[in-house]
Coordinates of C-alpha atoms in Angstrom, one line a residue:
M93 CA -228.9 -154.3 27.9
T94 CA -225.5 -155.1 25.9
K95 CA -224.1 -158.4 26.4
Q96 CA -220.7 -157.4 28.1
I97 CA -218.1 -159.0 26.6
L98 CA -215.1 -157.4 27.5
N99 CA -213.2 -157.8 31.4
S100 CA -210.5 -155.7 30.4
L101 CA -208.9 -153.2 27.8
D102 CA -206.2 -155.9 27.6
I103 CA -204.9 -156.0 23.4
K104 CA -205.5 -159.6 23.1
E105 CA -208.6 -160.0 24.9
V106 CA -210.7 -156.5 22.4
L107 CA -208.9 -157.9 19.7
K108 CA -210.9 -160.7 20.3
A109 CA -213.7 -159.1 21.2
L110 CA -213.3 -157.3 17.9
V111 CA -213.6 -161.0 16.2
G112 CA -216.8 -162.0 17.7
G113 CA -218.7 -158.7 16.7
K114 CA -217.4 -159.8 13.3
V115 CA -216.0 -157.1 13.0
L116 CA -212.4 -158.7 12.2
R117 CA -211.2 -161.6 10.7
S118 CA -209.4 -163.4 13.3
E119 CA -206.1 -163.4 10.7
D120 CA -206.3 -159.7 10.9
A121 CA -206.6 -159.5 14.8
Q122 CA -203.4 -161.9 15.1
R123 CA -201.5 -159.4 12.2
I124 CA -202.8 -156.8 14.3
F125 CA -201.6 -158.9 17.5
E126 CA -197.6 -159.9 16.0
T127 CA -197.2 -156.7 15.0
N128 CA -198.0 -155.0 17.8
R129 CA -196.3 -157.5 19.8
A130 CA -193.1 -156.9 17.5
L131 CA -192.8 -152.5 17.7
K132 CA -193.1 -153.5 21.7
S133 CA -195.4 -151.3 21.4
T134 CA -196.1 -148.6 24.9
E135 CA -199.3 -146.8 23.7
H136 CA -203.0 -147.7 24.2
P137 CA -204.4 -151.3 23.5
L138 CA -206.9 -149.3 22.0
L139 CA -205.1 -146.4 20.4
S140 CA -202.4 -149.7 19.0
I141 CA -206.0 -151.2 17.6
A142 CA -207.6 -148.7 15.7
R143 CA -204.2 -147.4 14.1
L144 CA -203.2 -150.8 12.5
M145 CA -206.8 -151.7 11.5
K146 CA -207.3 -149.6 9.0
G147 CA -208.1 -151.2 5.7
S148 CA -208.5 -154.5 7.1
T149 CA -212.3 -153.8 8.7
I150 CA -214.5 -156.8 7.2
D151 CA -217.4 -153.8 6.3
A152 CA -214.0 -152.1 5.0
T153 CA -215.3 -149.0 7.1
E154 CA -212.7 -146.6 9.1
W155 CA -212.8 -146.8 12.4
S156 CA -211.5 -144.1 13.9
E157 CA -210.2 -144.1 17.4
D158 CA -213.4 -142.3 19.1
K159 CA -214.9 -144.9 17.0
L160 CA -213.8 -148.2 18.6
T161 CA -213.1 -146.8 22.0
R162 CA -217.2 -146.0 21.8
W163 CA -217.6 -149.5 20.7
V164 CA -215.4 -151.3 23.3
A165 CA -217.3 -149.0 25.8
N166 CA -220.6 -150.3 24.9
K167 CA -219.7 -154.1 24.6
S168 CA -218.1 -152.7 28.7
K169 CA -220.7 -151.8 30.1
F170 CA -219.0 -148.2 30.2
D171 CA -220.5 -145.1 29.3
F172 CA -218.6 -143.8 26.5
I173 CA -217.3 -140.4 27.4
E174 CA -216.7 -137.3 25.4
I175 CA -214.7 -134.6 26.6
D176 CA -215.8 -131.2 25.3
P177 CA -214.2 -128.3 26.8
L178 CA -216.7 -125.7 25.7
K179 CA -219.4 -127.8 28.8
I180 CA -216.4 -128.8 31.7
D181 CA -215.2 -126.1 34.3
V182 CA -212.1 -126.1 33.9
A183 CA -211.3 -124.1 37.4
S184 CA -213.7 -127.2 39.1
I185 CA -212.1 -129.9 38.1
T186 CA -208.7 -129.4 38.1
N187 CA -209.6 -128.6 41.7
V188 CA -209.9 -132.6 42.5
I189 CA -207.3 -134.0 41.9
S190 CA -203.5 -132.7 41.0
Y191 CA -201.9 -133.1 37.4
D192 CA -199.6 -135.9 38.9
Y193 CA -202.4 -138.4 40.0
A194 CA -204.3 -137.5 36.6
G195 CA -201.3 -138.6 34.9
K196 CA -200.8 -141.4 37.2
H197 CA -204.4 -143.2 36.7
N198 CA -204.8 -142.1 33.1
I199 CA -208.2 -140.8 34.2
L200 CA -209.5 -136.8 34.2
P201 CA -213.2 -135.4 35.8
V202 CA -214.6 -134.0 33.8
E203 CA -217.9 -133.3 35.9
V204 CA -218.2 -132.1 39.2
G205 CA -221.4 -132.9 41.3
T206 CA -223.2 -132.1 44.2
D207 CA -222.1 -135.3 45.6
F208 CA -220.5 -136.8 42.5
V209 CA -217.8 -136.7 40.8
R210 CA -216.9 -138.1 36.7
F211 CA -214.8 -139.4 35.6
A212 CA -213.1 -140.4 32.2
C213 CA -211.0 -143.8 31.8
A214 CA -208.7 -145.1 30.4
D215 CA -208.6 -148.2 31.3
P216 CA -211.7 -148.2 33.6
F217 CA -211.4 -151.6 34.7
N218 CA -208.7 -150.3 36.3
V219 CA -209.6 -148.2 39.0
V220 CA -207.6 -149.3 42.3
W221 CA -206.9 -146.1 43.1
K222 CA -211.2 -145.4 43.4
T223 CA -211.9 -146.3 46.6
Q224 CA -209.5 -144.1 48.4
L225 CA -209.9 -141.3 46.2
E226 CA -213.9 -141.8 47.1
Q227 CA -212.8 -141.2 50.9
I228 CA -210.7 -138.5 50.2
I229 CA -213.5 -135.9 47.7
R230 CA -216.3 -137.5 50.0
K231 CA -218.3 -138.0 46.6
E232 CA -219.2 -140.7 44.5
I233 CA -216.9 -141.5 42.0
L234 CA -219.0 -142.0 38.8
I235 CA -216.8 -143.8 35.6
G236 CA -217.1 -143.6 31.9
L237 CA -214.8 -145.1 29.2
G238 CA -212.8 -141.9 27.6
N239 CA -210.2 -141.7 24.4
P240 CA -207.4 -142.0 25.5
K241 CA -205.6 -139.4 23.2
D242 CA -208.3 -137.0 24.2
I243 CA -207.6 -137.7 28.2
E244 CA -203.5 -136.9 27.4
R245 CA -204.1 -134.3 25.4
F246 CA -206.9 -132.9 27.5
T247 CA -205.1 -133.6 31.3
N248 CA -202.0 -131.6 30.1
E249 CA -204.5 -128.7 28.8
F250 CA -207.0 -128.3 31.3
F251 CA -204.3 -128.9 34.2
N252 CA -201.1 -125.6 32.1
L253 CA -204.5 -124.0 31.5
A254 CA -205.2 -123.6 35.7
K255 CA -202.2 -123.6 36.9
S256 CA -200.8 -120.3 34.5
I257 CA -204.5 -118.4 35.8
R258 CA -203.1 -119.0 39.4
T259 CA -199.9 -118.3 38.2
V260 CA -201.0 -115.0 36.8
G261 CA -203.2 -114.5 39.4
A262 CA -200.9 -114.0 42.0
E263 CA -198.3 -111.6 40.6
D264 CA -198.9 -108.0 40.0
S265 CA -201.0 -108.2 36.2
T266 CA -200.7 -104.4 35.9
S267 CA -197.3 -103.8 35.6
T268 CA -194.9 -103.5 32.7
N269 CA -192.6 -106.9 32.5
P270 CA -191.7 -109.1 30.2
L271 CA -195.3 -108.8 28.6
A272 CA -193.6 -105.9 26.3
Q273 CA -190.3 -107.5 25.3
N274 CA -189.0 -109.7 22.7
L275 CA -192.0 -109.5 20.8
E276 CA -192.5 -110.9 17.0
Q277 CA -195.1 -109.2 14.9
L278 CA -195.7 -113.7 14.3
V279 CA -196.7 -116.0 17.2
Q280 CA -195.6 -119.4 16.5
L281 CA -198.0 -121.1 18.2
G282 CA -198.4 -124.7 19.3
N283 CA -195.1 -125.2 21.7
T284 CA -195.8 -125.0 24.7
G285 CA -195.6 -128.6 24.7
Q286 CA -196.1 -130.5 28.2
L287 CA -196.5 -128.5 31.8
D288 CA -193.2 -126.3 32.0
T289 CA -192.9 -124.2 35.1
E290 CA -190.3 -122.2 32.7
D291 CA -192.6 -120.5 30.4
H292 CA -194.5 -117.6 30.5
H293 CA -197.7 -118.3 32.1
V294 CA -199.7 -115.4 30.7
V295 CA -198.3 -116.5 26.3
Q296 CA -199.3 -119.7 27.9
L297 CA -203.0 -118.5 27.8
V298 CA -203.1 -116.4 24.7
D299 CA -200.7 -119.4 23.3
W300 CA -204.6 -121.8 24.6
L301 CA -206.9 -119.3 23.9
L302 CA -206.1 -119.0 20.3
Q303 CA -205.1 -122.8 19.5
Y304 CA -208.9 -123.4 21.3
A305 CA -210.6 -120.6 18.7
F306 CA -209.1 -122.1 15.7
E307 CA -209.9 -126.0 16.8
Q308 CA -212.8 -124.8 17.2
R309 CA -213.2 -123.1 14.1
A310 CA -214.7 -120.0 16.3
S311 CA -215.5 -116.8 14.0
D312 CA -214.3 -114.6 17.1
I313 CA -213.2 -114.1 20.7
H314 CA -214.8 -112.2 23.7
L315 CA -212.2 -111.0 26.4
E316 CA -215.6 -109.2 29.1
P317 CA -214.1 -108.1 32.5
R318 CA -216.3 -108.6 34.8
R319 CA -216.0 -107.2 38.4
D320 CA -215.8 -111.2 40.1
Q321 CA -214.3 -112.7 36.7
G322 CA -214.2 -112.3 33.0
N323 CA -215.6 -114.5 30.6
I324 CA -214.0 -115.8 28.0
R325 CA -216.8 -116.5 24.9
F326 CA -216.1 -117.9 21.3
R327 CA -218.9 -116.9 18.5
M328 CA -219.4 -120.1 16.3
D329 CA -221.9 -120.8 13.6
G330 CA -223.4 -117.2 15.0
V331 CA -224.0 -118.2 18.4
L332 CA -221.7 -117.2 21.5
H333 CA -220.3 -119.5 23.7
N334 CA -218.5 -119.6 27.0
V335 CA -215.3 -121.1 27.7
H336 CA -213.6 -120.3 30.6
Q337 CA -213.7 -117.7 33.2
V338 CA -210.7 -115.8 34.3
P339 CA -209.7 -113.4 37.4
P340 CA -210.0 -109.2 36.6
N341 CA -205.7 -109.2 37.1
V342 CA -205.5 -112.4 34.7
M343 CA -208.0 -111.1 32.3
T344 CA -206.1 -107.5 32.1
A345 CA -203.3 -109.7 31.7
I346 CA -204.4 -111.4 28.7
V347 CA -205.9 -108.6 27.0
S348 CA -202.6 -106.4 27.6
R349 CA -200.4 -109.7 26.0
I350 CA -202.8 -110.0 22.8
K351 CA -201.9 -105.8 22.6
T352 CA -198.3 -106.0 22.6
I353 CA -198.1 -108.9 19.8
G354 CA -201.0 -106.5 17.8
R355 CA -198.6 -103.7 17.7
M356 CA -201.7 -101.9 20.6
D357 CA -201.1 -98.9 22.9
I358 CA -200.7 -101.3 25.4
S359 CA -201.0 -97.7 27.7
E360 CA -204.6 -97.1 26.1
K361 CA -207.1 -97.6 27.7
R362 CA -209.7 -94.6 27.5
R363 CA -210.3 -95.2 23.9
P364 CA -211.4 -97.8 21.7
L365 CA -208.5 -99.2 19.7
D366 CA -208.0 -101.3 16.6
G367 CA -204.8 -103.5 16.0
R368 CA -204.0 -106.6 13.1
L369 CA -202.5 -109.6 14.2
K370 CA -201.3 -112.9 12.2
T371 CA -200.3 -115.9 13.1
K372 CA -199.7 -119.3 12.6
T373 CA -201.0 -122.8 13.5
P374 CA -199.5 -125.8 15.3
K375 CA -199.9 -127.0 11.3
G376 CA -197.8 -124.5 9.9
Q377 CA -201.9 -122.1 8.1
E378 CA -201.6 -118.6 8.8
I379 CA -204.5 -117.0 10.5
E380 CA -205.4 -112.7 10.1
L381 CA -206.7 -111.4 13.6
R382 CA -208.2 -108.2 14.0
L383 CA -208.4 -106.7 17.5
S384 CA -210.4 -103.9 18.6
T385 CA -210.9 -103.1 22.1
V386 CA -213.9 -100.6 23.6
P387 CA -213.4 -99.2 27.3
T388 CA -216.1 -100.2 29.9
A389 CA -217.0 -100.0 33.5
M390 CA -214.3 -103.1 35.0
G391 CA -212.1 -102.6 31.9
E392 CA -210.8 -103.0 28.7
K393 CA -213.1 -105.4 27.0
M394 CA -211.0 -106.8 22.9
V395 CA -213.2 -108.2 20.4
I396 CA -210.5 -110.9 18.4
R397 CA -212.2 -111.9 14.7
I398 CA -210.6 -114.2 12.9
F399 CA -210.4 -114.3 9.7
D400 CA -209.4 -117.4 7.5
P401 CA -207.6 -116.9 5.2
E402 CA -208.2 -120.5 3.3
V403 CA -212.6 -119.1 4.1
L404 CA -211.9 -115.6 2.2
Q405 CA -210.7 -116.6 -1.1
R406 CA -212.6 -119.5 -2.0
S407 CA -213.7 -119.4 -5.6
F408 CA -218.0 -118.4 -6.5
E409 CA -218.2 -122.1 -6.9
E410 CA -218.2 -122.6 -3.2
L411 CA -220.0 -120.0 -1.9
G412 CA -223.0 -122.2 -2.0
L413 CA -224.6 -120.5 -4.1
S414 CA -227.5 -122.1 -6.5
H415 CA -227.2 -121.2 -10.4
R416 CA -230.5 -118.2 -10.5
E417 CA -228.3 -116.5 -7.5
L418 CA -224.8 -117.1 -9.1
T419 CA -226.6 -115.6 -12.3
L420 CA -228.1 -112.9 -10.6
W421 CA -225.1 -111.6 -8.6
H422 CA -223.3 -111.6 -12.0
K423 CA -225.8 -109.4 -13.0
L424 CA -225.7 -106.6 -10.2
T425 CA -221.6 -106.8 -10.4
S426 CA -221.4 -106.5 -13.3
Q427 CA -223.3 -103.2 -13.7
T428 CA -221.4 -99.9 -14.5
H429 CA -222.6 -98.2 -11.3
G430 CA -224.8 -98.9 -8.5
I431 CA -225.0 -100.2 -5.2
V432 CA -225.4 -104.1 -3.5
L433 CA -225.9 -104.6 0.2
V434 CA -224.8 -107.6 2.1
T435 CA -225.9 -107.9 4.7
G436 CA -226.6 -110.9 7.7
P437 CA -225.2 -112.3 11.2
T438 CA -222.0 -113.1 11.8
G439 CA -219.9 -115.3 10.6
S440 CA -222.9 -115.6 7.4
G441 CA -220.6 -114.8 4.5
K442 CA -220.5 -111.3 3.8
T443 CA -216.6 -110.4 4.0
T444 CA -216.3 -114.2 2.2
T445 CA -218.7 -113.0 -0.2
L446 CA -217.1 -109.4 -1.2
Y447 CA -213.9 -110.3 -1.5
S448 CA -214.4 -113.1 -4.1
T449 CA -216.8 -110.8 -6.0
L450 CA -213.8 -107.9 -6.0
R451 CA -211.1 -110.9 -6.8
K452 CA -213.5 -111.9 -9.6
L453 CA -213.0 -108.4 -11.0
A454 CA -210.0 -106.7 -10.6
I455 CA -209.1 -108.3 -13.8
E456 CA -206.0 -106.6 -15.1
Q457 CA -207.9 -104.0 -17.9
V458 CA -209.8 -102.6 -14.4
N459 CA -209.0 -100.4 -11.7
V460 CA -210.9 -102.0 -8.6
S461 CA -210.6 -99.9 -4.8
T462 CA -212.2 -100.2 -1.7
I463 CA -213.1 -98.1 1.8
E464 CA -212.8 -100.8 4.6
D465 CA -213.1 -99.5 8.8
P466 CA -211.3 -101.7 9.3
I467 CA -209.3 -103.8 6.5
E468 CA -210.1 -107.5 6.9
M469 CA -207.8 -108.9 4.9
V470 CA -205.0 -107.5 3.0
E471 CA -206.1 -108.4 -0.6
P472 CA -203.0 -107.9 -3.2
A473 CA -205.6 -107.8 -6.9
F474 CA -206.8 -104.5 -5.4
N475 CA -206.3 -101.2 -3.6
Q476 CA -207.9 -100.9 -0.1
I477 CA -208.0 -97.9 1.6

């Protein structure tokens, strides 16, 4: 078992441990301490150290916030808790404590069991809250060290999400209301910030849903209505993953919001519809979405296909084909007539391969026309029908 060399997350103690562990030199640790004191920083000690130790480690390796937090957890006999939203039941963990309580103590429940609750803590040495909370929830509390930045971020996101779902669920989502007013086709994401009771809750839900899908590099989003709880699923690397469940009326509100900003007919629910939406990520990157709905016994099912222009506009050299495969492909696509079939599962690169091929063929002397149903990406290099 690793010898415990840390008894607190005081910045001086952590720096001393890093020197003892031959991660930092004494002079670098002293520089980091003095710099942090001069800046009068109020951020978490681990975040300050990770920021100030860049380029200063003895072995010249980069230490991220996650790597430093794992190291400190190991040296202090705490489990390192990686917060993976795909594995967390947001509805369960947000019922354990309030948003204010989580923020006050810098803690976040990550797992609720039959007789225990597991918490990610920004400072697991400071657990004055633990005994009292155990008496209230009548379950054993297990604690571990989590990345302080992740704890803050996901506390905001999870409680924001849960609050929005509860609020929307309490409203009549079938009425025509602000969902259909003052909407733009180009939606700017990432501006909801902290919890705010004045923000429109459905807008926040859709904002969170799209941002999270972009972060997870999902290829599509599935919104599936069910009798009791609708399913939200992301396809990543060709496999569908459950992300969240929402009440039926909340699912209806989410689908209606997306149909509206995609300029689809929100009153039409009995036949399949297609739509398009261009949006921007918080980093300013444009993303194009293809929307499709189909009526089911439980309501409208929606699939949102996510197209990253940077991915679709790759050159042949970036497709990962071997020299032999490239030679064969060029030979096939340079013929004056014939047909080439590109097959594969969702997200395997069919569209990327075809668009890269057509872009290469669409020189000034050649007229290239495509027949697409639907047009997945608007490409000015050729005529799309």
